[in-house]
Short mmCIF file of C-alpha atoms in Angstrom, two decimals:
data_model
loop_
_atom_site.label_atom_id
_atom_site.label_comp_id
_atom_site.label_asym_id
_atom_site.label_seq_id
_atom_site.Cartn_x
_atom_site.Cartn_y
_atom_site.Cartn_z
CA UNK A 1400 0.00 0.00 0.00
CA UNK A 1401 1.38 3.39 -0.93
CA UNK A 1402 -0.97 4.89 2.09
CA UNK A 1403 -1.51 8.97 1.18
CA UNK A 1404 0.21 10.36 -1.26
CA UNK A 1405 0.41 14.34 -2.43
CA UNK A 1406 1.51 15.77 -5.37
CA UNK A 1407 3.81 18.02 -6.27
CA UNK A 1408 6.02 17.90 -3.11
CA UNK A 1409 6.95 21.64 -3.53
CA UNK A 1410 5.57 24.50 -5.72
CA UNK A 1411 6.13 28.51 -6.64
CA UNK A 1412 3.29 30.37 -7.49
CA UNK A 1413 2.86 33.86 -7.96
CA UNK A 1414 -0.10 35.72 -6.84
CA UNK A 1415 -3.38 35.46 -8.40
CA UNK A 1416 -2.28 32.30 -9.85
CA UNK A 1417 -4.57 29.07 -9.33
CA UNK A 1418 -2.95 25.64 -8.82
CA UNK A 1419 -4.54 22.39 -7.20
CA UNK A 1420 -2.57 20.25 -4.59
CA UNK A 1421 -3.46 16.50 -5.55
CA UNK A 1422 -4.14 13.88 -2.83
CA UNK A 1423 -5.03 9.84 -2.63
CA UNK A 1424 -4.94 7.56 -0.48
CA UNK A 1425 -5.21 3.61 -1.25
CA UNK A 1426 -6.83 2.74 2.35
CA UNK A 1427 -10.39 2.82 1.46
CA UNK A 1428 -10.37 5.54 3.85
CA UNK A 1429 -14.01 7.69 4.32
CA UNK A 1430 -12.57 10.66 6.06
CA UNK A 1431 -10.11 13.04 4.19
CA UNK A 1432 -8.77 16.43 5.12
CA UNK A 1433 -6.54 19.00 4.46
CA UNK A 1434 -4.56 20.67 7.05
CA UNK A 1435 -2.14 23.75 7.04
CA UNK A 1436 1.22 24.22 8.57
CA UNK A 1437 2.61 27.59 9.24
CA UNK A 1438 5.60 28.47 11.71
CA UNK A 1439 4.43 28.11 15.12
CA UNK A 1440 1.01 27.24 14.28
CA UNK A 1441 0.88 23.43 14.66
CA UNK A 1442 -1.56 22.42 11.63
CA UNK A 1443 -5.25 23.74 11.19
CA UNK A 1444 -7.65 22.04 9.71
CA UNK A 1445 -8.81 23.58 5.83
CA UNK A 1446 -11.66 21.25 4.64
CA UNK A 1447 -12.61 17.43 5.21
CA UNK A 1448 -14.71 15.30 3.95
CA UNK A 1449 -16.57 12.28 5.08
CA UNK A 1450 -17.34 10.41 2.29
CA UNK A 1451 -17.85 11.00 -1.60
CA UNK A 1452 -19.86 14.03 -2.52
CA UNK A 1453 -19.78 15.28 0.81
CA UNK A 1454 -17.57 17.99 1.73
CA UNK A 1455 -17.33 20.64 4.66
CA UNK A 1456 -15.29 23.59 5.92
CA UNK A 1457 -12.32 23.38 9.00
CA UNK A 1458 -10.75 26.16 10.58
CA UNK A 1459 -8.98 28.55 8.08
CA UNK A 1460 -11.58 27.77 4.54
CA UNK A 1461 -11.07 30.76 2.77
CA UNK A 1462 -9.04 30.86 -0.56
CA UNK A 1463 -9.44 26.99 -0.64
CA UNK A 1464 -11.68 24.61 -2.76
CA UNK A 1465 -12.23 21.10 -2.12
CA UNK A 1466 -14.03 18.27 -3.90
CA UNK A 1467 -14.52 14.58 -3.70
CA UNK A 1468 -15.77 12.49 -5.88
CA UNK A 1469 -13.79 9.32 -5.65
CA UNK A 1470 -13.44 7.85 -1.79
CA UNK A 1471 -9.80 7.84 -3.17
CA UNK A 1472 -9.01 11.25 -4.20
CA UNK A 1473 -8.89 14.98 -2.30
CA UNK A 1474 -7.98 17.81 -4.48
CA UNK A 1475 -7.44 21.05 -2.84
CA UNK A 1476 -7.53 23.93 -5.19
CA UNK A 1477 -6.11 27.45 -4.53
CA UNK A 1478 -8.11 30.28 -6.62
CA UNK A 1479 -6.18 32.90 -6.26
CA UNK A 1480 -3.10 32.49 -4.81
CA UNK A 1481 -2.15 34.84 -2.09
CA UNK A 1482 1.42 35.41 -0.02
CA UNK A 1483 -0.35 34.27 3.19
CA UNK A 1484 -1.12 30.75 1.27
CA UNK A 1485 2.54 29.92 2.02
CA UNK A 1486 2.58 27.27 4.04
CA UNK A 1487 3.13 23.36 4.62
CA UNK A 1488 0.47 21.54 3.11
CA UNK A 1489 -0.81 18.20 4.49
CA UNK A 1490 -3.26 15.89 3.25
CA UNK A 1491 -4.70 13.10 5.44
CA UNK A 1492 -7.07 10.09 5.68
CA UNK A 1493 -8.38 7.70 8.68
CA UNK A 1494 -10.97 5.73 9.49
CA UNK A 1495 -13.87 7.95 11.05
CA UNK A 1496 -12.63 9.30 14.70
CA UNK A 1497 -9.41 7.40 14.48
CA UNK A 1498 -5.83 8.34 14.13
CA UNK A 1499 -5.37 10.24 11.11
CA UNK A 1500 -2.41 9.30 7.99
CA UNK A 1501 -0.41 12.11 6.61
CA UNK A 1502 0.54 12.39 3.49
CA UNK A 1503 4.63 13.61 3.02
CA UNK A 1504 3.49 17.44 2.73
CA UNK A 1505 3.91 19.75 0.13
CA UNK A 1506 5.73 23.15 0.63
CA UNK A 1507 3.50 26.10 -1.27
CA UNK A 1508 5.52 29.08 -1.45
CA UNK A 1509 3.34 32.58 -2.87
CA UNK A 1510 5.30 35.08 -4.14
CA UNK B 1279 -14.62 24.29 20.54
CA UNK B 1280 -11.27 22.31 21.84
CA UNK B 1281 -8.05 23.80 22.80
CA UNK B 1282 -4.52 22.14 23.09
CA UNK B 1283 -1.55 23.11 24.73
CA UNK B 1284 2.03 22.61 24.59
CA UNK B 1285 3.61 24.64 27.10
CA UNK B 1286 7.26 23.45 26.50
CA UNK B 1287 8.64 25.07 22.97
CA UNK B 1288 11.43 23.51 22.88
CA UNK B 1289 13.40 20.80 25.14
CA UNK B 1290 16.48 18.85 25.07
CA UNK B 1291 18.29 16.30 26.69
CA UNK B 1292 21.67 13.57 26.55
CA UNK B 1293 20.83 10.51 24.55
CA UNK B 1294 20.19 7.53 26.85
CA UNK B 1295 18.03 10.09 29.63
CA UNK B 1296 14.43 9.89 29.93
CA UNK B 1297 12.02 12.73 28.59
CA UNK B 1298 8.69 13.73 29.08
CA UNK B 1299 6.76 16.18 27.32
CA UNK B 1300 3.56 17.80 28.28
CA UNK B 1301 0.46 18.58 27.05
CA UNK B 1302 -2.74 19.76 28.48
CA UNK B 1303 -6.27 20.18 26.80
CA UNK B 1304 -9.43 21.84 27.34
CA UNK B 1305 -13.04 20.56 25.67
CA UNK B 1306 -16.40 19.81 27.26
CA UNK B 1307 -16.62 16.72 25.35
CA UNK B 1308 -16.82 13.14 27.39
CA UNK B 1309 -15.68 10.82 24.51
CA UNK B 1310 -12.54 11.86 22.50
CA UNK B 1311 -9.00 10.32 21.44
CA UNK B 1312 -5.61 11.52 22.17
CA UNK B 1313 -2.79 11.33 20.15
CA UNK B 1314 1.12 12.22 19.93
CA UNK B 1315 2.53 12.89 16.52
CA UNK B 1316 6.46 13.36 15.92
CA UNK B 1317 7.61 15.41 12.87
CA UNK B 1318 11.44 14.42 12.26
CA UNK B 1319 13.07 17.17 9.72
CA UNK B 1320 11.69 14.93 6.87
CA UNK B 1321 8.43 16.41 7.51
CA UNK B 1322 6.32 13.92 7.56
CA UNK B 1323 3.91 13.08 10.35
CA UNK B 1324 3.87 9.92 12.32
CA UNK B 1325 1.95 8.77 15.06
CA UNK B 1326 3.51 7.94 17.88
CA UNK B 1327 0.50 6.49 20.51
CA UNK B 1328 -2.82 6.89 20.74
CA UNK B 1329 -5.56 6.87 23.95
CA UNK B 1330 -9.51 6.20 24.05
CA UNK B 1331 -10.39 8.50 26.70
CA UNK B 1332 -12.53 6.08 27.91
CA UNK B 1333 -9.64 4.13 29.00
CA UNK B 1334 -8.28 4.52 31.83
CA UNK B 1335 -5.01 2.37 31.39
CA UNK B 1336 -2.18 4.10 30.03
CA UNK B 1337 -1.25 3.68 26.49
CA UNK B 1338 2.58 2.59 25.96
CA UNK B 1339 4.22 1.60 22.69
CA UNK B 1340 7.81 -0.15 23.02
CA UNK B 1341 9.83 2.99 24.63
CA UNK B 1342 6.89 5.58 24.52
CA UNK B 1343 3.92 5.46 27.18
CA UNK B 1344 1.68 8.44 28.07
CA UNK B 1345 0.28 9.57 31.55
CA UNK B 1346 -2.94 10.47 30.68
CA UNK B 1347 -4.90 12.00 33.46
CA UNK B 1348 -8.87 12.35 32.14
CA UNK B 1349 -10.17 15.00 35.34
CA UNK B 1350 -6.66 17.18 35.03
CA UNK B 1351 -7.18 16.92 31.36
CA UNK B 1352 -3.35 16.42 31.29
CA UNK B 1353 -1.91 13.92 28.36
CA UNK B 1354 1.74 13.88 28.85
CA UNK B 1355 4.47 11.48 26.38
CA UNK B 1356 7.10 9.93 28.45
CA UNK B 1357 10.02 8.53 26.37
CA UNK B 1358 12.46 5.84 27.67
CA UNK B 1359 15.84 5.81 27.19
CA UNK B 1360 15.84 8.28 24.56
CA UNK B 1361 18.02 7.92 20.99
CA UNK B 1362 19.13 10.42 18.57
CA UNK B 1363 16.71 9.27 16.37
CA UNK B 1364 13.92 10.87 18.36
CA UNK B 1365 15.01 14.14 17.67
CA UNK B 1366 12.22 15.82 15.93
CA UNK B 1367 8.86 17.96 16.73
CA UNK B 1368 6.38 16.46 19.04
CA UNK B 1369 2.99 17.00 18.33
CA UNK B 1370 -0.21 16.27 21.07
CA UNK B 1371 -3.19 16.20 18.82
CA UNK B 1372 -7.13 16.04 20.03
CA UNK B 1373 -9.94 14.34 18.03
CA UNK B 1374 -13.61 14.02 19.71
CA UNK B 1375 -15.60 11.04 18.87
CA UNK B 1376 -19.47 13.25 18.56
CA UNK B 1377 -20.33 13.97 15.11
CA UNK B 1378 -17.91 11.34 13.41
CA UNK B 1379 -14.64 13.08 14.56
CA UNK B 1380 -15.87 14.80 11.19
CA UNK B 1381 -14.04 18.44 12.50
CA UNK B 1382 -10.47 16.56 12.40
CA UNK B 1383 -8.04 16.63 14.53
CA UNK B 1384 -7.00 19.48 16.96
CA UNK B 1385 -3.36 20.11 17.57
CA UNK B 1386 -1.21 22.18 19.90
CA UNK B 1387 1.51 24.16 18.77
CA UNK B 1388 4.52 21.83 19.19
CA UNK B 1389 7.93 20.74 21.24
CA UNK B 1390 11.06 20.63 19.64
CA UNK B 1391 12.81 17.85 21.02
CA UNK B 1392 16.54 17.28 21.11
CA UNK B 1393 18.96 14.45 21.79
CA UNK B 1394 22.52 15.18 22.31
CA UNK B 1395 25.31 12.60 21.49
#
């Protein structure tokens, strides 16, 4: 099992530019989410999802979209891409209310 | 809405000693999980141990065991006879059980732990 994987592992973007973070995990996994990591912050939950089709908001939402249609697959899109984007990105999966599997990160850097 | 805390930024200790890194939470919930998370520089995240709150025995994997006191609402990580290896952020994460767990996982802010040769 490859567990969760993320693509790309780091990116540039300049801002206003739109990009989307790919994520998939091979666990069969309902519950996906998205997490940011930013200097001091621990990570803070963006969006999750339960299941296919069904999607909700975490923490810091705003600039992000999310989709699922495929139990296997979590894209996170950025619209517009914004200097205070920059960040650690993680993607995860579990089992509902267990321990949650990271993905290896990628590092987003706005410029 | 839950609340972690880490209270130690940073921490370090000679190889071999024993560690123990604290963490202390704050939710009304009854039902929840607790978990440790270490970061090495690689970045990724891996869990460490993990407690049912409904448990009242002590989680303990291999050199890593937690004091988890439910009342206090005190989760602390105890390592054993510590190796350079461990070296690496520590994270204490929350998850509640009530709606699914669906809001994720709560985390605190971090100890950066150190083993010297």
């Amino acid at each position: 099992n490859a567990g969760v994987t993320q693509t790309p592992k780091f990116q540039v973007l300049k801002t206003g530019q739109s990009m989307t973070l790919q994520c998939a995990q091979d666990m069969n996994h309902e519950y996906m989410s998205w997490y940011r990591q930013d200097p001091g912050m621990g990570l803070r939950l963006i969006h999750y999802s339960v299941g296919a089709g069904i999607t909700d908001q975490g923490e810091v939402p705003n600039g992000y979209n999310v989709s699922r249609s495929t139990t296997e697959d979590f894209p996170l899109r950025l619209l517009s891409a914004a200097p205070s984007q920059t960040s650690v990105y993680f993607c995860a999966s579990s089992r509902v209310e267990h321990e949650q599997y990271f993905g290896p990160g990628t590092r987003l850097t706005v410029t | 809405a839950q609340t972690v805390t880490q209270s130690q930024p940073e921490m370090s200790v000679q190889e071999a000693e024993t560690v123990t890194l604290s963490c202390t939470y704050d939710t009304s919930e009854n039902n929840y999980y607790l978990f440790w998370y270490k970061q090495p520089p690689s970045r990724q995240m891996i869990l460490v141990i993990r407690q049912e709150a409904y448990k009242q025995q002590n989680a303990t994997e291999n050199r890593f065991s937690v004091n988890f006191q439910k009342a206090a609402k005190s989760f602390s990580l105890k390592i054993s006879d510590s190796q350079l290896g461990d070296t690496a952020m520590y994270f204490c994460a929350f998850r509640r059980t009530s709606g699914g767990g669906a809001d994720g996982l709560t985390f605190g802010k971090g100890t950066h732990l150190i083993i010297q040769p």
